[in-house]
Amino acid sequence: MGRINKSTPELTRDAVSAAHELIKPHIHLTPVQTNTTLSILASTPQSAEALRGTQWEGQAPANPKMKLFFKCENFQRIGAFKVRGAFHAVKRLIEEQGLEEVQRTGVVTHSSGNHAQALALAARTFSIPAHIVMPTISTPSKIAGTQSQGAIVHFSGSTSQEREAVVAEVIEKTGATLVPPYDHPNVMIGQGTMALELQAQVEELVRHNPELSVYGGHKGKALNAVITPCGGGGMLSGNAIALRDTGVKVFGAEPSFQGGDDARRGVEAGARIETVKTLTIADGLRTPLGDWTWKIVSDSKYVAGLYSVTEQNIKDAMRLVLERMKCFVEPSAVVGLATILYNEDFRRMVEKEAGEEGWNIGVVFSGGNTTIEAITKIFAAVPGNEAERAEGTVGKDGGRVAENVAG
Amino acid sequence: MGRINKSTPELTRDAVSAAHELIKPHIHLTPVQTNTTLSILASTPQSAEALRGTQWEGQAPANPKMKLFFKCENFQRIGAFKVRGAFHAVKRLIEEQGLEEVQRTGVVTHSSGNHAQALALAARTFSIPAHIVMPTISTPSKIAGTQSQGAIVHFSGSTSQEREAVVAEVIEKTGATLVPPYDHPNVMIGQGTMALELQAQVEELVRHNPELSVYGGHKGKALNAVITPCGGGGMLSGNAIALRDTGVKVFGAEPSFQGGDDARRGVEAGARIETVKTLTIADGLRTPLGDWTWKIVSDSKYVAGLYSVTEQNIKDAMRLVLERMKCFVEPSAVVGLATILYNEDFRRMVEKEAGEEGWNIGVVFSGGNTTIEAITKIFAAVPGNEAERAEGTVGKDGGRVAENVAG
């Protein structure tokens, strides 16, 4: 089936800058927030008690120095970073095919999550029909939400094969162009635009408030590292492309539950893991990497490391962000912060690399599209008993497994 | 018992400006946020269906034009506006008595809420002992939280008489000065400092983004009105003092549940209502006005109107702020927005006063100190069945009634 776009852009910082110029009128410049409590917490060793039962039990806890700068993409349009890639892909498509042609044929994607909403918004902005293929079992509110954005919803079964078959049908009938949720250069480059903003915003923040960078930063840089969640890898690879050769290290964070850390495991094994079946609460990260994103994420010249966290780590980080930062985020959004706070491998690495000077770290909150009911369900589970929690979820959802569902 | 401070400041805008200069180094300049969805919602008539069962059933819904500017005091230090009044009261006390004397004698208050934390922080900043009188039945986390801020916790019974007796004991023993949660000029004036920031921030926002004020504003002003929650009335009267004679109208919002709209009822009856017993979910607003705040709140030269909303209105507004604005707030924080969205008397008044030009309204989010568990409990209740919900709360809490508990 046809993929956007015929010409493949170069995966460079310049391409990201050009994308930024293209999409700027359509996206929010999301704020970068700091939080003293969280920066102090990140720079305080974990207790021996906290490490009990983990793979680091009995080890001396790491003592890294970090100042955190949160890029709040939960305040982005449609509540998630996905509009960046969607607008970029659509604008490039218009450049290539001409607006009238795209308005005649439309765009299509298979997603029931943030990408569907993002593509619907981008398409509507240019009066382009958007076809969204969603599993029949999607919640009614999600279906209604997508329709209310003017998108045409097509139903399919829940497996990726079933969904792809319906996408192929739509393309056959309408001539629509597929805009995949992450595995395309234009989508990756679009997501990377957040890194340019983050760099500039941290520089400005630190210039005006030197105390935000009390450890002095590393080698005179305002921003030393960025950590983003990694599901399909669109956002992580986009950031890595944007920051390549800038001296800013880029890290990815995943949920470890039920093999959700497929990127980390794939890189370790030297081959992409193509299928993931996990019911992690970080539901935007239940996807494996794609061909394009694998190339970037597995290349250490782009991504300096991948780390994973438990469901309990994600819940603990989410509670801190909600109750302390007063910032409403979805579980997927906080895996970067969870890594910073609870993953001793990451913390040890920062201690070693950053030393006493410390690092200023950009932490991407990818989105905030969750509900009070979803949060209630997540926190109603017995703390620490993750197996039981997941079992409960499987039971309640009738054994549904979210396979390859792209956020 | 002795009250701060010996000399009573004038209740003027100049006094608020002076207070602002004094406390600026100790407080956050909290952001003012806008939200397109909420401004559109506020400027769209309610459906006939939405008015069914209310006192406005069968009436044509009002059609006001409003642009909303949210003053996010949930991002304030300790998560609520209360630090403004606490820092101002403490700094004035130091001016009067000298730092050493205040460090010797300390400060005291009766509160288990945001004011206790605010006073503890302000006192700690100047190495002053802070005595906090809390009911024995306070939740352990609240007690621990207050102690962790370095405050000395004293326990009392739950009635205001019991608490005041313990306060008197503390003063007798230590010579500490009482800093009441709202009913003192210095506290009121301190809270009013947010109005100065809000005015300046809205002016700047509108200058740089004229589309935020699409209706043109009223009479060339950037800010036409401000609405704040009203519990003890410290914040409302502070804002009203700061904005007196500026042409910016100030409104107060209360929960109507179980008589929580005591300020509105008092003004209507021409006499302060001195006791309130309500279990409204807006738990920061369960207090009656005090002598000082009544003088301001009941004076129409200061406060242009008082409005009240139901528990369901508060829940609906809270859901919008969390899920749409991605902003974590406590129930008390959203009664102003709930009034704007759901109170037809308020909406009719705006339609009439602002006309087609519309109003730019500052909406104060007073704080964000709640927990995931508290939110779960609030939203677990049967929607619309408020009596049952309250009954449930009474049952679970062993019949505790939160009388005069100041936030």
CSV table of N, CA and C in Angstrom, one decimal, chain A residues 28 31 33 36 74-75 78-79 315 318-319 321-329 367-373 375-376 379, chain B residues 28 31 33 36 74-75 78-79 315 318-319 321-329 367-373 375-376 379:
chain,number,residue,atom,x,y,z
A,28,HIS,N,1.0,24.6,19.1
A,28,HIS,CA,1.3,25.5,20.3
A,28,HIS,C,2.8,25.4,20.6
A,31,PRO,N,4.8,25.1,26.9
A,31,PRO,CA,5.7,25.6,27.9
A,31,PRO,C,6.7,24.6,28.4
A,33,GLN,N,8.4,23.6,31.9
A,33,GLN,CA,8.2,23.9,33.4
A,33,GLN,C,9.3,23.3,34.2
A,36,THR,N,11.0,22.4,41.6
A,36,THR,CA,12.1,22.3,42.6
A,36,THR,C,12.1,20.9,43.3
A,74,ASN,N,1.7,17.8,26.9
A,74,ASN,CA,0.3,17.6,27.3
A,74,ASN,C,-0.6,18.8,27.1
A,75,PHE,N,0.1,20.0,27.0
A,75,PHE,CA,-0.6,21.2,26.7
A,75,PHE,C,-0.6,21.5,25.1
A,78,ILE,N,-4.7,19.1,20.7
A,78,ILE,CA,-5.3,17.7,20.9
A,78,ILE,C,-4.6,17.0,22.1
A,79,GLY,N,-3.9,17.7,22.9
A,79,GLY,CA,-3.4,17.1,24.1
A,79,GLY,C,-2.2,16.2,24.0
A,315,LYS,N,3.4,4.6,38.0
A,315,LYS,CA,2.4,5.1,38.9
A,315,LYS,C,2.9,6.1,39.9
A,318,MET,N,3.7,9.3,38.1
A,318,MET,CA,2.5,9.9,37.7
A,318,MET,C,1.8,10.6,38.9
A,319,ARG,N,1.9,10.0,40.0
A,319,ARG,CA,1.3,10.7,41.2
A,319,ARG,C,2.1,11.9,41.5
A,321,VAL,N,3.7,13.9,39.4
A,321,VAL,CA,3.4,14.9,38.4
A,321,VAL,C,2.0,15.5,38.7
A,322,LEU,N,1.0,14.7,39.0
A,322,LEU,CA,-0.3,15.2,39.2
A,322,LEU,C,-0.4,16.0,40.5
A,323,GLU,N,0.0,15.3,41.6
A,323,GLU,CA,-0.2,15.9,42.9
A,323,GLU,C,0.8,17.0,43.3
A,324,ARG,N,2.0,16.8,42.8
A,324,ARG,CA,3.1,17.8,43.2
A,324,ARG,C,3.2,18.9,42.1
A,325,MET,N,3.3,18.5,40.8
A,325,MET,CA,3.5,19.5,39.8
A,325,MET,C,2.2,20.1,39.4
A,326,LYS,N,1.1,19.4,39.7
A,326,LYS,CA,-0.3,19.9,39.4
A,326,LYS,C,-0.5,19.9,37.8
A,327,CYS,N,0.1,18.9,37.2
A,327,CYS,CA,0.1,18.8,35.8
A,327,CYS,C,-0.6,17.5,35.4
A,328,PHE,N,-1.6,17.6,34.5
A,328,PHE,CA,-2.4,16.4,34.2
A,328,PHE,C,-1.8,15.7,33.0
A,329,VAL,N,-1.3,14.5,33.2
A,329,VAL,CA,-0.6,13.8,32.2
A,329,VAL,C,-1.2,12.3,32.0
A,367,GLY,N,2.0,13.6,26.5
A,367,GLY,CA,0.6,13.9,26.3
A,367,GLY,C,-0.2,13.8,27.6
A,368,GLY,N,-1.5,14.3,27.5
A,368,GLY,CA,-2.3,14.3,28.7
A,368,GLY,C,-3.7,13.8,28.4
A,369,ASN,N,-3.8,12.9,27.4
A,369,ASN,CA,-5.2,12.4,27.1
A,369,ASN,C,-5.6,11.2,27.9
A,370,THR,N,-6.0,11.4,29.1
A,370,THR,CA,-6.6,10.3,29.9
A,370,THR,C,-7.8,10.9,30.6
A,371,THR,N,-8.5,10.1,31.3
A,371,THR,CA,-9.7,10.5,32.0
A,371,THR,C,-9.6,10.2,33.5
A,372,ILE,N,-10.5,10.9,34.2
A,372,ILE,CA,-10.5,10.6,35.7
A,372,ILE,C,-10.8,9.1,35.9
A,373,GLU,N,-11.7,8.5,35.1
A,373,GLU,CA,-12.0,7.1,35.3
A,373,GLU,C,-10.8,6.2,35.0
A,375,ILE,N,-7.7,7.0,35.4
A,375,ILE,CA,-6.7,7.2,36.5
A,375,ILE,C,-7.2,6.4,37.7
A,376,THR,N,-8.5,6.5,38.0
A,376,THR,CA,-9.1,5.8,39.1
A,376,THR,C,-8.8,4.3,39.0
A,379,PHE,N,-5.1,3.4,39.7
A,379,PHE,CA,-4.7,3.6,41.1
A,379,PHE,C,-5.5,2.7,42.1
B,28,HIS,N,5.8,32.6,43.9
B,28,HIS,CA,5.9,32.5,42.4
B,28,HIS,C,5.0,33.5,41.7
B,31,PRO,N,1.5,31.5,36.4
B,31,PRO,CA,1.1,31.8,35.0
B,31,PRO,C,-0.4,32.1,34.9
B,33,GLN,N,-3.2,31.3,32.2
B,33,GLN,CA,-3.4,30.4,31.0
B,33,GLN,C,-4.8,30.7,30.3
B,36,THR,N,-8.9,27.7,24.6
B,36,THR,CA,-9.9,28.0,23.6
B,36,THR,C,-11.2,27.3,23.8
B,74,ASN,N,-2.8,27.2,41.6
B,74,ASN,CA,-2.4,25.8,41.9
B,74,ASN,C,-0.9,25.6,41.7
B,75,PHE,N,-0.3,26.5,40.9
B,75,PHE,CA,1.1,26.4,40.6
B,75,PHE,C,1.9,27.2,41.6
B,78,ILE,N,3.6,25.8,47.8
B,78,ILE,CA,2.7,25.0,48.6
B,78,ILE,C,1.4,24.6,47.8
B,79,GLY,N,1.3,25.0,46.6
B,79,GLY,CA,0.1,24.6,45.8
B,79,GLY,C,-1.2,25.4,46.0
B,315,LYS,N,-18.2,19.4,39.9
B,315,LYS,CA,-17.6,18.2,39.3
B,315,LYS,C,-17.4,18.3,37.8
B,318,MET,N,-14.6,20.7,37.1
B,318,MET,CA,-13.3,20.0,37.5
B,318,MET,C,-12.9,19.1,36.4
B,319,ARG,N,-13.8,18.3,35.9
B,319,ARG,CA,-13.5,17.4,34.8
B,319,ARG,C,-12.9,18.1,33.6
B,321,VAL,N,-11.4,21.0,33.6
B,321,VAL,CA,-10.1,21.6,33.9
B,321,VAL,C,-9.0,20.5,33.9
B,322,LEU,N,-9.3,19.3,34.4
B,322,LEU,CA,-8.4,18.2,34.4
B,322,LEU,C,-8.2,17.7,33.0
B,323,GLU,N,-9.3,17.2,32.4
B,323,GLU,CA,-9.2,16.4,31.2
B,323,GLU,C,-8.9,17.3,30.0
B,324,ARG,N,-9.4,18.5,30.0
B,324,ARG,CA,-9.3,19.4,28.8
B,324,ARG,C,-8.1,20.3,28.9
B,325,MET,N,-8.0,21.0,30.1
B,325,MET,CA,-6.9,22.0,30.3
B,325,MET,C,-5.7,21.3,30.7
B,326,LYS,N,-5.8,20.1,31.2
B,326,LYS,CA,-4.6,19.3,31.7
B,326,LYS,C,-4.0,20.0,32.9
B,327,CYS,N,-4.9,20.6,33.7
B,327,CYS,CA,-4.4,21.3,34.8
B,327,CYS,C,-5.0,20.7,36.1
B,328,PHE,N,-4.1,20.4,37.1
B,328,PHE,CA,-4.5,19.6,38.3
B,328,PHE,C,-5.0,20.6,39.3
B,329,VAL,N,-6.3,20.6,39.7
B,329,VAL,CA,-6.8,21.6,40.6
B,329,VAL,C,-7.6,20.8,41.7
B,367,GLY,N,-6.2,26.7,44.1
B,367,GLY,CA,-5.2,25.7,44.5
B,367,GLY,C,-5.3,24.4,43.9
B,368,GLY,N,-4.3,23.5,44.1
B,368,GLY,CA,-4.3,22.2,43.5
B,368,GLY,C,-4.0,21.1,44.5
B,369,ASN,N,-4.2,21.4,45.8
B,369,ASN,CA,-3.8,20.4,46.8
B,369,ASN,C,-4.9,19.4,47.1
B,370,THR,N,-5.0,18.4,46.2
B,370,THR,CA,-5.8,17.2,46.4
B,370,THR,C,-5.0,16.0,46.0
B,371,THR,N,-5.7,14.8,46.1
B,371,THR,CA,-4.9,13.6,45.8
B,371,THR,C,-5.7,12.8,44.8
B,372,ILE,N,-5.1,11.8,44.2
B,372,ILE,CA,-5.8,10.9,43.2
B,372,ILE,C,-6.9,10.2,44.0
B,373,GLU,N,-6.7,9.8,45.2
B,373,GLU,CA,-7.7,9.1,46.0
B,373,GLU,C,-8.9,10.0,46.2
B,375,ILE,N,-9.9,12.5,44.4
B,375,ILE,CA,-10.7,12.7,43.2
B,375,ILE,C,-11.5,11.4,42.8
B,376,THR,N,-10.8,10.3,43.1
B,376,THR,CA,-11.5,9.0,42.8
B,376,THR,C,-12.8,9.0,43.6
B,379,PHE,N,-15.6,11.3,42.2
B,379,PHE,CA,-16.2,11.0,41.0
B,379,PHE,C,-16.8,9.6,41.0
